[in-house]
Amino acid sequence: MVARAIILAFLCALLPACASQGRPGFADDLQIIPRPASVSPSSGAFVLRPSTRIAVPDDDEVRWIGAWLADLLSRTAQPGIQLVDLGAPDSDIIVLQIASLPGNAGDEAYRLQVSPGKIVVAANDPAGLFYGAVSLWQLATAGAPVDRAITIPAVTIEDAPRFAWRGLMLDVARHYLPPPAIKNMIDWMALHKLNVLHWHLTDDQGWRLEIPGYPRLTEVGAWRVPAGEAAAQDIDPATGQPREYGGYYTADEVRDLVAYAAKRQVTIVPEIDMPGHAQAALAAYPQLGAGEPPAGVSSDWGVHDYLFNVEESTFATLEAILAEVLKLFPSPYIHIGGDEAVKTRWESSERVQARINELGLETEAELQSWFIKRIERFLAAHGRKLIGWDEILEGGLAPAATVMSWRGVDGAVEAASLGHDAVLTPSPTLYFDHFQSRLPGEPPGRGGVVSLQDVYSFDPIPEELSEAERRHVLGIQANLWSEHIRLPARLAYMAFPRAAALAEVAWSPPARLDWANFASRLPAQFERYRLLGIPFATSAFDVRVAADWRAAGDIVVELSNQSGTGTIRYTADGSAVTAGSPPYTEPLRLAASAELAAATFLGGRQVSRRAGGRVGRLASQRWSQELELCTRRLVLSLEDDAPVEATDARRVFLVDLMNPCWIWRGVDLSGVARIEASVGQVPFNFQLGADRDKIKLAPGSATGELIVRANGCQGELVAILPLLDPALTDGVRVLSGELDNPPQGETDLCFRFTARKLDPLWVLDRVALVRERHARDTAAP
Ligand code: ACM
């Protein structure tokens, strides 16, 4: 028996589906994300009906979980479910109970037993009970009800997380998020069994936490004038000055959010960034800074050089701020930033240099280390642990600090080798401000795609770590930096479903991780997102249409999706695409007048947006996202700055900030008479230091022009499209020009702007080639 168990355990390490012993493939039917550690099917099923009751003992925490589950089930699965006291009926019942689970199951472990007539969720602690309830909710939302009844197959699930730290970071400094939007994120994190909300509360662009005794932190530090001409001209009648943007959280709001999160097993870890990322604080209290004070709170992105100084009075202020933070946040960890503290202002400050000497230090890095150690002593004296970005390793790590590794995983490796704990949040893979695909229609973001599969494939244990060092990896976290995420709906879109992949990597045993299996559980997850009103991305499945005009006059269309998962189906006659439409198997030859519709289906459900349109138009135009960038130095997807409020009313431009230049490869120009380009402008609000001088714009007229060359960017000029006065332009506009003696056959078209200044920056939105004979099918709609 023992030998058999050992062999089974060995096989289980190799075979992902093995943890469900019994019916082969059964585990794949359980629509739970993150995938449970162990699943054992039995016979029969529980039927969830409006009459089903949730029974709870006389315990406030358990009662709260029961009420929460009843509400969630009633809203999303089966209306009418109510709470009763334990011991009432013994059938048609879901029982939640604290019980001693066998072995060394921790607080977050749970056992979920589904049998006909009765479901029992048991855990050592309310945390585990909450997670068991989440899994049960997922079983109840695996499919649509039939005759008002939901059937849940009998099963025993025994589950516990792989990592204790399963985090998401919200950056409310760059763009303020109102408390209801934060509550939404907490709700949605909890439904993924994510348990740490790292709250980035302060930065160069905003100070968001009210601190008694320091009113200017929020009176001044929480507000900025947004970048760009349109914002500068938007005068607030109350002040006669440009209207300010921002916001902050009062102590009451923070207490409410902390309690709200705690009920959902989410700990809020606050971050007060120091010694850098301090411009908003220094705009409020210049005496805290080294060198000249800033003119105000920054509206720029990038690394700023304002640092706190190292005066005793400054530490007194920082400690007063932290004392308030400790009052508001019960989290054992307090994040003190520590990242990207460019030392120029310390280098040029006589007082800071004198302090370095006095302390017997050699370098500014050592001074930063001394600074962080001093803050650690304060936190430790109050029973808390310091966590900081991996720069806190430089100049010597504070004695008990935990390192958040963001510049790859090296910070975690170094921390673990020194015997310190680490959380992995490496850029770019776990930086969810990166866009999810290169398809038009993605909201703004940082460049370089971070796909759903990239996140799912992330291995949280760097292979350099020894067995002993591995124990120092507390877990993983994704960061939602918000320079380019200015709306709550966009935040959710950037988070989901990548947070589902993150959650599974953080929770499930490595042997249970399998992309195809995960993907098979996404249709149900997407349906849950719809039920809950979560704006989410389908980028992994969205269909890319590559349509190319061939010299012969027909158009070749290739369809693909990012993940290569699911079945792409299409129609070319203007009818709706459905699960019954023909599957795409090979490139299509279609007429310019054909109307294409395509989508990806998985498990019989549509899991992508619908792609398509008039084929002639698809073949004759490219959005910036579909063009190649001439270089990839600092790729961003940005919005124009027109004063438009609606989420999707703006165009989003893909650009290499260091070299705004786009290429359309392999274009056949036969029969092309005219070129149309829609172009826009974005404010150039980027702090790039000396790199700014490396951006070379071709000189042109006062208003500038779009220059089009054939045979690449050094090739012959084929069109010059004059731009219009930027001051007159409040959004995207369409330019048009004749092609002058273009080469025949295939060529690479290169697009660049001439301009006399960088700000605002002209950017390409879309180019279209108009073929006279097909003008109806190729001109812009
Ligand atoms: C960071 O991205 N500056 C931690």
mmCIF file of N, CA and C in Angstrom, residues 7 34 71 74 84 91 160 172 186 239 418 422 431 447 450 474 479 524 603 606 622 651 655 657 679 722 740 748:
data_model
loop_
_atom_site.group_PDB
_atom_site.id
_atom_site.type_symbol
_atom_site.label_atom_id
_atom_site.label_comp_id
_atom_site.label_asym_id
_atom_site.label_seq_id
_atom_site.Cartn_x
_atom_site.Cartn_y
_atom_site.Cartn_z
ATOM 1 N N ILE A 7 4.536 5.356 -5.515
ATOM 2 C CA ILE A 7 4.557 5.368 -6.991
ATOM 3 C C ILE A 7 3.551 6.398 -7.512
ATOM 4 N N PRO A 34 -8.051 29.462 -9.200
ATOM 5 C CA PRO A 34 -6.928 28.583 -9.532
ATOM 6 C C PRO A 34 -7.266 27.103 -9.301
ATOM 7 N N ASP A 71 -25.267 35.817 -0.906
ATOM 8 C CA ASP A 71 -25.486 36.974 -1.767
ATOM 9 C C ASP A 71 -24.872 36.753 -3.147
ATOM 10 N N SER A 74 -26.826 34.180 -5.035
ATOM 11 C CA SER A 74 -28.134 34.710 -5.436
ATOM 12 C C SER A 74 -27.994 35.669 -6.614
ATOM 13 N N VAL A 84 -29.143 29.936 7.180
ATOM 14 C CA VAL A 84 -29.871 29.409 8.352
ATOM 15 C C VAL A 84 -28.847 28.997 9.411
ATOM 16 N N SER A 91 -30.788 18.377 4.566
ATOM 17 C CA SER A 91 -30.671 18.120 3.129
ATOM 18 C C SER A 91 -30.920 19.433 2.399
ATOM 19 N N ALA A 160 -5.044 23.874 -0.921
ATOM 20 C CA ALA A 160 -4.279 24.842 -0.115
ATOM 21 C C ALA A 160 -3.341 25.569 -1.063
ATOM 22 N N VAL A 172 -2.212 54.220 -7.275
ATOM 23 C CA VAL A 172 -3.216 55.290 -7.248
ATOM 24 C C VAL A 172 -2.542 56.660 -7.266
ATOM 25 N N ILE A 186 -10.875 44.694 -4.932
ATOM 26 C CA ILE A 186 -10.749 43.771 -3.790
ATOM 27 C C ILE A 186 -11.703 42.589 -3.970
ATOM 28 N N THR A 239 -10.911 79.224 -9.677
ATOM 29 C CA THR A 239 -9.565 79.707 -9.344
ATOM 30 C C THR A 239 -8.954 80.565 -10.448
ATOM 31 N N LEU A 418 21.146 35.823 0.840
ATOM 32 C CA LEU A 418 21.527 36.507 2.084
ATOM 33 C C LEU A 418 20.629 36.095 3.251
ATOM 34 N N ALA A 422 11.698 37.180 -0.097
ATOM 35 C CA ALA A 422 11.501 37.950 -1.324
ATOM 36 C C ALA A 422 10.122 37.670 -1.912
ATOM 37 N N TYR A 431 4.334 42.908 -14.964
ATOM 38 C CA TYR A 431 3.949 44.320 -15.040
ATOM 39 C C TYR A 431 2.718 44.412 -15.943
ATOM 40 N N GLY A 447 4.882 49.230 -23.783
ATOM 41 C CA GLY A 447 5.157 48.362 -24.924
ATOM 42 C C GLY A 447 5.986 47.151 -24.581
ATOM 43 N N VAL A 450 2.763 41.653 -22.945
ATOM 44 C CA VAL A 450 2.770 40.628 -21.894
ATOM 45 C C VAL A 450 1.453 39.868 -22.043
ATOM 46 N N LEU A 474 8.338 34.241 -0.812
ATOM 47 C CA LEU A 474 7.012 34.311 -0.166
ATOM 48 C C LEU A 474 5.896 34.170 -1.178
ATOM 49 N N ASN A 479 1.956 43.992 -10.924
ATOM 50 C CA ASN A 479 1.871 45.428 -10.649
ATOM 51 C C ASN A 479 1.093 46.150 -11.739
ATOM 52 N N ALA A 524 -15.810 29.532 -18.900
ATOM 53 C CA ALA A 524 -16.656 29.699 -17.703
ATOM 54 C C ALA A 524 -16.214 30.928 -16.910
ATOM 55 N N GLY A 603 -14.686 25.273 -26.365
ATOM 56 C CA GLY A 603 -15.742 24.555 -25.643
ATOM 57 C C GLY A 603 -17.126 25.028 -26.083
ATOM 58 N N GLN A 606 -18.035 31.444 -27.584
ATOM 59 C CA GLN A 606 -17.188 32.463 -28.190
ATOM 60 C C GLN A 606 -16.334 33.094 -27.094
ATOM 61 N N ARG A 622 -3.767 50.042 -42.410
ATOM 62 C CA ARG A 622 -3.119 49.501 -41.209
ATOM 63 C C ARG A 622 -3.243 50.524 -40.086
ATOM 64 N N ARG A 651 -8.492 57.650 -29.836
ATOM 65 C CA ARG A 651 -7.661 56.687 -30.541
ATOM 66 C C ARG A 651 -6.436 56.399 -29.672
ATOM 67 N N VAL A 655 3.713 53.815 -30.595
ATOM 68 C CA VAL A 655 4.855 54.629 -31.035
ATOM 69 C C VAL A 655 6.106 54.232 -30.262
ATOM 70 N N LEU A 657 8.774 56.080 -28.666
ATOM 71 C CA LEU A 657 8.974 57.468 -28.259
ATOM 72 C C LEU A 657 10.348 57.993 -28.683
ATOM 73 N N VAL A 679 -3.835 61.059 -38.199
ATOM 74 C CA VAL A 679 -2.733 61.339 -37.287
ATOM 75 C C VAL A 679 -3.277 62.051 -36.067
ATOM 76 N N PRO A 722 1.121 67.514 -45.619
ATOM 77 C CA PRO A 722 1.322 68.598 -44.648
ATOM 78 C C PRO A 722 0.436 68.420 -43.423
ATOM 79 N N ASP A 740 3.418 60.107 -55.515
ATOM 80 C CA ASP A 740 4.211 60.663 -56.603
ATOM 81 C C ASP A 740 5.138 59.586 -57.150
ATOM 82 N N ASP A 748 8.469 48.407 -49.084
ATOM 83 C CA ASP A 748 8.262 48.724 -47.671
ATOM 84 C C ASP A 748 8.045 50.222 -47.546
#
